[in-house]
Short mmCIF file of C-alpha atoms in Angstrom, two decimals:
data_model
loop_
_atom_site.label_atom_id
_atom_site.label_comp_id
_atom_site.label_asym_id
_atom_site.label_seq_id
_atom_site.Cartn_x
_atom_site.Cartn_y
_atom_site.Cartn_z
CA UNK V 1 -9.38 50.78 6.87
CA UNK V 2 -8.85 48.33 4.00
CA UNK V 3 -5.69 46.22 4.52
CA UNK V 4 -2.93 46.87 1.98
CA UNK V 5 -0.36 44.37 3.30
CA UNK V 6 -0.62 40.58 3.35
CA UNK V 7 1.64 38.02 4.95
CA UNK V 8 1.80 34.53 3.43
CA UNK V 9 3.07 31.93 5.86
CA UNK V 10 4.90 28.89 4.53
CA UNK V 11 5.79 25.61 6.24
CA UNK V 12 5.72 26.00 10.01
CA UNK V 13 4.06 29.44 9.92
CA UNK V 14 0.37 28.63 10.24
CA UNK V 15 -0.78 31.51 12.42
CA UNK V 16 0.21 35.06 13.18
CA UNK V 17 0.82 35.47 16.89
CA UNK V 18 -0.70 38.54 18.52
CA UNK V 19 -2.96 39.24 15.55
CA UNK V 20 -5.58 41.45 17.19
CA UNK V 21 -9.26 41.43 16.25
CA UNK V 22 -8.48 38.30 14.22
CA UNK V 23 -11.27 37.10 11.98
CA UNK V 24 -11.48 34.23 9.52
CA UNK V 25 -12.56 35.38 6.06
CA UNK V 26 -13.72 33.37 3.05
CA UNK V 27 -13.79 34.57 -0.54
CA UNK V 28 -15.11 32.75 -3.58
CA UNK V 29 -12.83 33.30 -6.58
CA UNK V 30 -12.92 31.94 -10.16
CA UNK V 31 -10.36 29.42 -8.90
CA UNK V 32 -12.17 28.27 -5.77
CA UNK V 33 -12.81 29.36 -2.19
CA UNK V 34 -9.91 31.00 -0.37
CA UNK V 35 -9.65 31.21 3.42
CA UNK V 36 -7.53 33.91 5.07
CA UNK V 37 -7.42 35.91 8.29
CA UNK V 38 -7.77 39.65 8.87
CA UNK V 39 -6.82 41.71 11.88
CA UNK V 40 -4.47 44.33 13.30
CA UNK V 41 -0.79 43.58 13.73
CA UNK V 42 1.87 46.07 14.69
CA UNK V 43 -0.70 48.83 14.47
CA UNK V 44 -1.57 48.05 10.85
CA UNK V 45 -4.46 46.29 9.19
CA UNK V 46 -3.08 42.98 7.96
CA UNK V 47 -4.18 39.92 6.03
CA UNK V 48 -2.58 36.58 6.92
CA UNK V 49 -2.80 33.61 4.57
CA UNK V 50 -1.27 30.24 5.55
CA UNK V 51 -0.13 28.83 2.22
CA UNK V 52 -0.52 25.18 3.24
CA UNK V 53 -3.66 25.70 5.32
CA UNK V 54 -3.78 25.91 9.11
CA UNK V 55 -2.93 22.23 9.57
CA UNK V 56 -0.53 21.85 6.64
CA UNK V 57 -2.95 19.70 4.66
CA UNK V 58 -2.10 21.23 1.28
CA UNK V 59 1.13 20.00 -0.39
CA UNK V 60 3.14 22.47 -2.48
CA UNK V 61 2.00 21.04 -5.81
CA UNK V 62 -1.68 21.36 -4.79
CA UNK V 63 -1.66 24.92 -3.45
CA UNK V 64 -4.25 27.17 -5.10
CA UNK V 65 -1.72 29.81 -6.13
CA UNK V 66 -4.11 31.48 -8.55
CA UNK V 67 -6.93 31.65 -6.03
CA UNK V 68 -4.67 33.02 -3.29
CA UNK V 69 -3.29 35.88 -5.38
CA UNK V 70 -6.66 36.61 -6.99
CA UNK V 71 -8.26 36.90 -3.54
CA UNK V 72 -5.55 39.20 -2.22
CA UNK V 73 -5.79 41.42 -5.29
CA UNK V 74 -9.59 41.48 -5.07
CA UNK V 75 -9.58 42.78 -1.49
CA UNK V 76 -7.06 45.52 -2.32
CA UNK V 77 -3.70 44.11 -1.21
CA UNK V 78 -0.70 46.02 -2.63
CA UNK V 79 2.19 44.32 -0.80
CA UNK V 80 2.94 40.71 0.10
CA UNK V 81 5.65 39.41 2.43
CA UNK V 82 6.07 35.65 2.45
CA UNK V 83 8.17 32.94 4.07
CA UNK V 84 9.66 29.91 2.36
CA UNK V 85 11.33 26.88 3.93
CA UNK V 86 14.39 26.04 1.83
CA UNK V 87 17.38 23.78 1.51
CA UNK V 88 20.78 25.37 0.91
CA UNK V 89 22.94 24.42 -2.06
CA UNK V 90 25.54 27.00 -1.11
CA UNK V 91 27.97 25.91 1.65
CA UNK V 92 28.31 29.54 2.71
CA UNK V 93 24.56 29.84 3.41
CA UNK V 94 24.12 28.07 6.72
CA UNK V 95 21.16 26.30 8.28
CA UNK V 96 19.10 28.71 10.37
CA UNK V 97 19.93 31.72 8.21
CA UNK V 98 17.48 33.97 6.38
CA UNK V 99 17.91 34.84 2.72
CA UNK V 100 16.16 37.81 1.09
CA UNK V 101 15.55 36.14 -2.29
CA UNK V 102 16.30 38.22 -5.38
CA UNK V 103 16.04 35.73 -8.28
CA UNK V 104 14.34 32.44 -9.05
CA UNK V 105 14.63 29.50 -11.45
CA UNK V 106 11.38 27.74 -12.34
CA UNK V 107 11.73 23.95 -12.32
CA UNK V 108 8.06 23.18 -11.70
CA UNK V 109 6.13 20.94 -14.07
CA UNK V 110 2.34 21.01 -13.76
CA UNK V 111 1.51 24.43 -12.34
CA UNK V 112 -0.38 27.12 -14.27
CA UNK V 113 2.10 29.42 -16.04
CA UNK V 114 0.04 32.59 -15.67
CA UNK V 115 -2.63 34.08 -13.43
CA UNK V 116 -4.93 34.35 -16.43
CA UNK V 117 -4.55 32.25 -19.56
CA UNK V 118 -7.44 33.75 -21.54
CA UNK V 119 -7.77 37.18 -23.14
CA UNK V 120 -4.77 39.41 -23.86
CA UNK V 121 -1.36 37.81 -24.38
CA UNK V 122 0.84 38.92 -21.48
CA UNK V 123 4.65 38.79 -21.39
CA UNK V 124 5.36 40.05 -17.89
CA UNK V 125 8.82 41.49 -17.15
CA UNK V 126 10.64 39.52 -14.44
CA UNK V 127 14.01 41.30 -14.51
CA UNK V 128 13.48 42.06 -10.81
CA UNK V 129 10.94 39.39 -9.81
CA UNK V 130 10.97 40.41 -6.15
CA UNK V 131 9.98 43.98 -5.25
CA UNK V 132 13.19 46.00 -4.71
CA UNK V 133 11.50 48.36 -2.26
CA UNK V 134 10.28 45.54 -0.01
CA UNK V 135 13.60 43.71 -0.32
CA UNK V 136 15.53 46.79 0.79
CA UNK V 137 13.26 47.16 3.82
CA UNK V 138 13.75 43.50 4.78
CA UNK V 139 17.52 43.81 4.36
CA UNK V 140 17.68 47.00 6.43
CA UNK V 141 15.53 45.60 9.24
CA UNK V 142 17.42 42.28 9.29
CA UNK V 143 20.66 44.22 9.63
CA UNK V 144 19.28 46.37 12.44
CA UNK V 145 18.07 43.28 14.31
CA UNK V 146 21.48 41.64 13.79
CA UNK V 147 19.96 38.49 12.36
CA UNK V 148 22.03 35.94 10.45
CA UNK V 149 20.93 36.69 6.90
CA UNK V 150 22.05 36.99 3.30
CA UNK V 151 20.86 40.00 1.25
CA UNK V 152 20.35 37.99 -1.93
CA UNK V 153 20.09 34.46 -3.27
CA UNK V 154 18.73 32.52 -6.22
CA UNK V 155 15.86 30.18 -5.39
CA UNK V 156 15.09 27.19 -7.62
CA UNK V 157 11.52 25.95 -7.31
CA UNK V 158 10.77 22.26 -7.79
CA UNK V 159 7.38 20.60 -8.16
CA UNK V 160 7.46 18.56 -4.95
CA UNK V 161 6.20 17.17 -2.76
CA UNK V 162 9.21 14.84 -2.72
CA UNK V 163 12.66 16.11 -1.80
CA UNK V 164 15.26 16.38 -4.54
CA UNK V 165 17.93 13.81 -5.41
CA UNK V 166 21.65 14.55 -4.98
CA UNK V 167 21.98 14.40 -8.80
CA UNK V 168 19.30 17.07 -9.19
CA UNK V 169 20.96 19.27 -6.59
CA UNK V 170 24.28 18.92 -8.41
CA UNK V 171 22.60 20.07 -11.63
CA UNK V 172 20.85 22.94 -9.86
CA UNK V 173 24.19 24.19 -8.51
CA UNK V 174 25.54 24.34 -12.06
CA UNK V 175 22.47 26.39 -13.00
CA UNK V 176 23.36 28.95 -10.33
CA UNK V 177 20.86 28.12 -7.58
CA UNK V 178 21.67 28.92 -3.95
CA UNK V 179 18.43 27.58 -2.46
CA UNK V 180 15.82 24.99 -3.30
CA UNK V 181 12.16 25.08 -2.32
CA UNK V 182 8.72 24.16 -3.60
CA UNK V 183 6.42 27.19 -3.29
CA UNK V 184 7.82 30.54 -4.52
CA UNK V 185 6.82 29.80 -8.10
CA UNK V 186 4.27 30.61 -9.44
CA UNK V 187 3.31 32.73 -6.41
CA UNK V 188 5.86 35.45 -7.21
CA UNK V 189 4.85 35.44 -10.89
CA UNK V 190 1.14 35.79 -10.19
CA UNK V 191 1.80 38.62 -7.73
CA UNK V 192 3.69 40.51 -10.43
CA UNK V 193 0.92 39.89 -12.97
CA UNK V 194 -1.58 41.23 -10.42
CA UNK V 195 0.51 44.36 -9.83
CA UNK V 196 1.26 43.40 -6.22
CA UNK V 197 4.68 44.00 -4.66
CA UNK V 198 6.11 40.69 -3.47
CA UNK V 199 9.12 39.76 -1.36
CA UNK V 200 10.02 36.45 0.22
CA UNK V 201 12.32 35.49 3.08
CA UNK V 202 13.82 32.04 2.68
CA UNK V 203 14.44 30.23 5.95
CA UNK V 204 17.23 27.69 5.52
CA UNK V 205 16.06 24.53 7.28
CA UNK V 206 18.62 22.05 5.93
CA UNK V 207 21.47 21.55 3.52
CA UNK V 208 20.16 20.14 0.24
CA UNK V 209 20.49 16.45 -0.65
CA UNK V 210 24.08 15.40 -1.24
CA UNK V 211 25.59 18.59 0.19
CA UNK V 212 25.93 17.04 3.59
CA UNK V 213 25.68 13.44 4.74
CA UNK V 214 22.39 11.99 5.95
CA UNK V 215 18.82 11.78 4.74
CA UNK V 216 16.32 14.62 4.57
CA UNK V 217 13.22 14.51 6.76
CA UNK V 218 10.09 16.62 7.11
CA UNK V 219 10.65 16.53 10.87
CA UNK V 220 13.94 18.38 10.44
CA UNK V 221 12.27 21.04 8.30
CA UNK V 222 9.42 21.51 10.79
CA UNK V 223 11.80 21.77 13.74
CA UNK V 224 13.97 24.42 12.08
CA UNK V 225 10.92 26.43 11.06
CA UNK V 226 9.63 26.27 14.62
CA UNK V 227 12.98 27.56 15.86
CA UNK V 228 12.89 30.41 13.33
CA UNK V 229 9.29 31.44 14.00
CA UNK V 230 10.09 34.06 16.65
CA UNK V 231 12.76 35.78 14.54
CA UNK V 232 10.70 35.79 11.34
CA UNK V 233 7.78 37.24 13.29
CA UNK V 234 10.03 39.96 14.68
CA UNK V 235 11.43 40.67 11.22
CA UNK V 236 8.01 41.06 9.61
CA UNK V 237 6.60 43.02 12.54
CA UNK V 238 9.38 45.59 12.22
CA UNK V 239 9.36 45.54 8.42
CA UNK V 240 5.68 46.44 8.05
CA UNK V 241 6.27 49.51 10.21
CA UNK V 242 8.80 50.72 7.63
CA UNK V 243 6.60 50.17 4.58
CA UNK V 244 5.49 53.59 3.27
CA UNK V 245 1.89 54.22 2.31
CA UNK V 246 2.84 55.16 -1.25
CA UNK V 247 4.74 52.66 -3.33
CA UNK V 248 8.12 53.74 -4.68
CA UNK V 249 8.57 50.88 -7.16
CA UNK V 250 7.13 49.93 -10.55
CA UNK V 251 5.48 46.66 -9.48
CA UNK V 252 2.01 48.16 -9.72
CA UNK V 253 2.42 49.48 -13.26
CA UNK V 254 4.50 46.81 -15.01
CA UNK V 255 1.43 45.15 -16.53
CA UNK V 256 0.65 48.09 -18.83
CA UNK V 257 3.79 47.43 -20.90
CA UNK V 258 3.31 43.66 -20.96
CA UNK V 259 0.37 43.24 -23.33
CA UNK V 260 1.14 42.23 -26.90
CA UNK V 261 -0.36 44.67 -29.38
CA UNK V 262 -0.39 44.56 -33.19
CA UNK V 263 1.91 47.11 -34.82
#
């Protein structure tokens, strides 16, 4: 059976444990070669794609976002669940918690703005950038598992790979951000343009710069992601069992109303 669900692993999530019949796949796209892994997980055919590569050799500003989404669309993926390591700007959102992201702010600089920049002019609707059906499943399963989580949060995406300054974090708080990370954009945008349902679970690895005393380190982020790996695996394993075969959202059809046409 052709896989319909893909998992994109962020920092610290470089493999999918207990992925049965695992096989490395390579696909040439207009944006370059993409490597991903296929297999059975939780009784379902699954694709796993480590966003930073298996050994975290790809920084957030160098990820082939276009190629990744193009490849997943090409092989027939309809739903994507992803993880994102984040810093918290909100004192109420504690380190170690999960956040089911519902909005984003794009503060990237040099990333492609659209999956395709030639042909029809597309103005994609991002009123609900993250699939409401997938989000509701993640919220329900997180609640059932009694995980420490927040059902919504606004994620601001920076260019990276450096961490943010306290002054930037202060400005981001004024803008309404709860979390800061480096990878959700343009991934979520390209998924919407491709008609793929997309939801992301933010894993809070640290308080953002200036929120709490001390410097930020990659070691701290890696350690917190390692600690969260078992719970995020359990969350996704249970969530994919609840995903219905037929989509009950509009993610797959939003593109038809997004093309500019002369009156």
